[in-house]
mmCIF file of C-alpha atoms and ligand atoms in Angstrom:
data_model
loop_
_atom_site.group_PDB
_atom_site.id
_atom_site.type_symbol
_atom_site.label_atom_id
_atom_site.label_comp_id
_atom_site.label_asym_id
_atom_site.label_seq_id
_atom_site.Cartn_x
_atom_site.Cartn_y
_atom_site.Cartn_z
ATOM 1 C CA UNK A 1 0.000 0.000 0.000
ATOM 2 C CA UNK A 2 1.482 3.379 -0.989
ATOM 3 C CA UNK A 3 1.307 6.331 1.331
ATOM 4 C CA UNK A 4 -1.003 8.010 -1.179
ATOM 5 C CA UNK A 5 -3.475 5.127 -0.793
ATOM 6 C CA UNK A 6 -3.177 5.296 2.981
ATOM 7 C CA UNK A 7 -3.802 9.047 2.914
ATOM 8 C CA UNK A 8 -6.903 8.470 0.782
ATOM 9 C CA UNK A 9 -8.235 5.744 3.108
ATOM 10 C CA UNK A 10 -7.705 7.872 6.203
ATOM 11 C CA UNK A 11 -9.355 10.838 4.481
ATOM 12 C CA UNK A 12 -12.392 8.712 3.586
ATOM 13 C CA UNK A 13 -12.644 7.505 7.176
ATOM 14 C CA UNK A 14 -12.341 10.990 8.685
ATOM 15 C CA UNK A 15 -14.719 12.361 6.021
ATOM 16 C CA UNK A 16 -17.586 10.340 7.473
ATOM 17 C CA UNK A 17 -17.699 12.513 10.568
ATOM 18 C CA UNK A 18 -18.938 16.084 11.083
ATOM 19 C CA UNK A 19 -15.967 16.902 13.279
ATOM 20 C CA UNK A 20 -13.451 16.270 10.469
ATOM 21 C CA UNK A 21 -9.757 16.720 11.137
ATOM 22 C CA UNK A 22 -8.775 18.184 14.485
ATOM 23 C CA UNK A 23 -6.857 21.454 14.746
ATOM 24 C CA UNK A 24 -3.088 21.053 14.176
ATOM 25 C CA UNK A 25 -2.314 21.561 17.867
ATOM 26 C CA UNK A 26 -4.819 18.854 18.822
ATOM 27 C CA UNK A 27 -3.372 16.526 16.203
ATOM 28 C CA UNK A 28 0.156 17.038 17.494
ATOM 29 C CA UNK A 29 -1.049 16.225 21.002
ATOM 30 C CA UNK A 30 -2.640 13.003 19.721
ATOM 31 C CA UNK A 31 0.600 12.134 17.885
ATOM 32 C CA UNK A 32 2.673 12.679 21.031
ATOM 33 C CA UNK A 33 0.245 10.461 22.977
ATOM 34 C CA UNK A 34 0.727 7.692 20.415
ATOM 35 C CA UNK A 35 4.526 8.111 20.471
ATOM 36 C CA UNK A 36 4.303 7.777 24.272
ATOM 37 C CA UNK A 37 2.362 4.529 23.885
ATOM 38 C CA UNK A 38 5.025 3.282 21.448
ATOM 39 C CA UNK A 39 7.745 4.211 23.945
ATOM 40 C CA UNK A 40 5.904 2.310 26.681
ATOM 41 C CA UNK A 41 5.757 -0.853 24.539
ATOM 42 C CA UNK A 42 9.462 -0.568 23.593
ATOM 43 C CA UNK A 43 10.271 -0.116 27.279
ATOM 44 C CA UNK A 44 8.212 -3.190 28.107
ATOM 45 C CA UNK A 45 10.148 -5.256 25.541
ATOM 46 C CA UNK A 46 13.683 -3.934 25.990
ATOM 47 C CA UNK A 47 13.736 -1.880 29.170
ATOM 48 C CA UNK A 48 13.562 -2.765 32.843
ATOM 49 C CA UNK A 49 9.734 -3.193 32.855
ATOM 50 C CA UNK A 50 9.649 -6.410 30.811
ATOM 51 C CA UNK A 51 6.616 -8.441 29.844
ATOM 52 C CA UNK A 52 6.167 -11.349 27.430
ATOM 53 C CA UNK A 53 8.354 -10.550 24.409
ATOM 54 C CA UNK A 54 6.187 -12.250 21.746
ATOM 55 C CA UNK A 55 3.202 -10.117 22.691
ATOM 56 C CA UNK A 56 5.454 -7.077 22.982
ATOM 57 C CA UNK A 57 6.776 -7.020 19.419
ATOM 58 C CA UNK A 58 3.227 -7.302 18.044
ATOM 59 C CA UNK A 59 2.143 -4.431 20.263
ATOM 60 C CA UNK A 60 5.106 -2.313 19.113
ATOM 61 C CA UNK A 61 3.860 -2.858 15.558
ATOM 62 C CA UNK A 62 0.346 -1.841 16.569
ATOM 63 C CA UNK A 63 1.650 1.349 18.183
ATOM 64 C CA UNK A 64 3.752 2.196 15.115
ATOM 65 C CA UNK A 65 0.513 1.854 13.139
ATOM 66 C CA UNK A 66 -1.182 4.321 15.493
ATOM 67 C CA UNK A 67 1.722 6.781 15.106
ATOM 68 C CA UNK A 68 1.487 6.497 11.307
ATOM 69 C CA UNK A 69 -2.262 7.065 11.428
ATOM 70 C CA UNK A 70 -1.752 10.249 13.461
ATOM 71 C CA UNK A 71 0.947 11.463 11.056
ATOM 72 C CA UNK A 72 -1.315 10.792 8.076
ATOM 73 C CA UNK A 73 -4.100 12.829 9.711
ATOM 74 C CA UNK A 74 -1.723 15.782 10.131
ATOM 75 C CA UNK A 75 -0.485 15.475 6.546
ATOM 76 C CA UNK A 76 -4.025 15.251 5.163
ATOM 77 C CA UNK A 77 -5.273 18.224 7.155
ATOM 78 C CA UNK A 78 -2.359 20.312 5.856
ATOM 79 C CA UNK A 79 -2.574 18.915 2.296
ATOM 80 C CA UNK A 80 0.917 17.403 2.423
ATOM 81 C CA UNK A 81 1.852 14.595 0.011
ATOM 82 C CA UNK A 82 3.526 11.995 2.230
ATOM 83 C CA UNK A 83 5.128 10.069 -0.657
ATOM 84 C CA UNK A 84 6.881 13.307 -1.619
ATOM 85 C CA UNK A 85 7.789 14.183 1.979
ATOM 86 C CA UNK A 86 9.229 10.722 2.685
ATOM 87 C CA UNK A 87 11.191 10.723 -0.585
ATOM 88 C CA UNK A 88 12.714 14.084 0.393
ATOM 89 C CA UNK A 89 13.731 12.639 3.760
ATOM 90 C CA UNK A 90 15.283 9.565 2.122
ATOM 91 C CA UNK A 91 17.133 11.722 -0.421
ATOM 92 C CA UNK A 92 18.533 13.777 2.459
ATOM 93 C CA UNK A 93 19.936 10.617 4.048
ATOM 94 C CA UNK A 94 21.601 9.545 0.800
ATOM 95 C CA UNK A 95 23.078 13.011 0.142
ATOM 96 C CA UNK A 96 23.731 14.927 3.357
ATOM 97 C CA UNK A 97 24.362 11.904 5.569
ATOM 98 C CA UNK A 98 26.069 9.724 2.966
ATOM 99 C CA UNK A 99 29.442 9.665 4.747
ATOM 100 C CA UNK A 100 28.167 10.089 8.272
ATOM 101 C CA UNK A 101 28.365 6.461 9.431
ATOM 102 C CA UNK A 102 30.985 3.746 9.045
ATOM 103 C CA UNK A 103 30.183 1.386 6.156
ATOM 104 C CA UNK A 104 30.026 -2.414 6.572
HETATM 105 MG MG1 LIG B 1 -1.769 3.663 20.472
#
């Protein structure tokens, strides 16, 4: 699934409701909440507050999904093309950071 398809699906889902997209500040708060939930799951898997690791990895995946959903909502509300934004970020890694780390 491309990011464009994901953006379209999220937009269709949000479009069903009168409330629509939240204000940018509310969306950022929701994103930070989801990042906190992701951090909690990572801490449960790899930090001192361990729980069953098989459940943990699945839950990390679920939380990453929630973070992506929140990011897509922000991008949609601000009319940002995420395929383009991600490509720019990847290009930056290949150009600016090309010699930053030791190669294998
Ligand atoms: Mg979550």
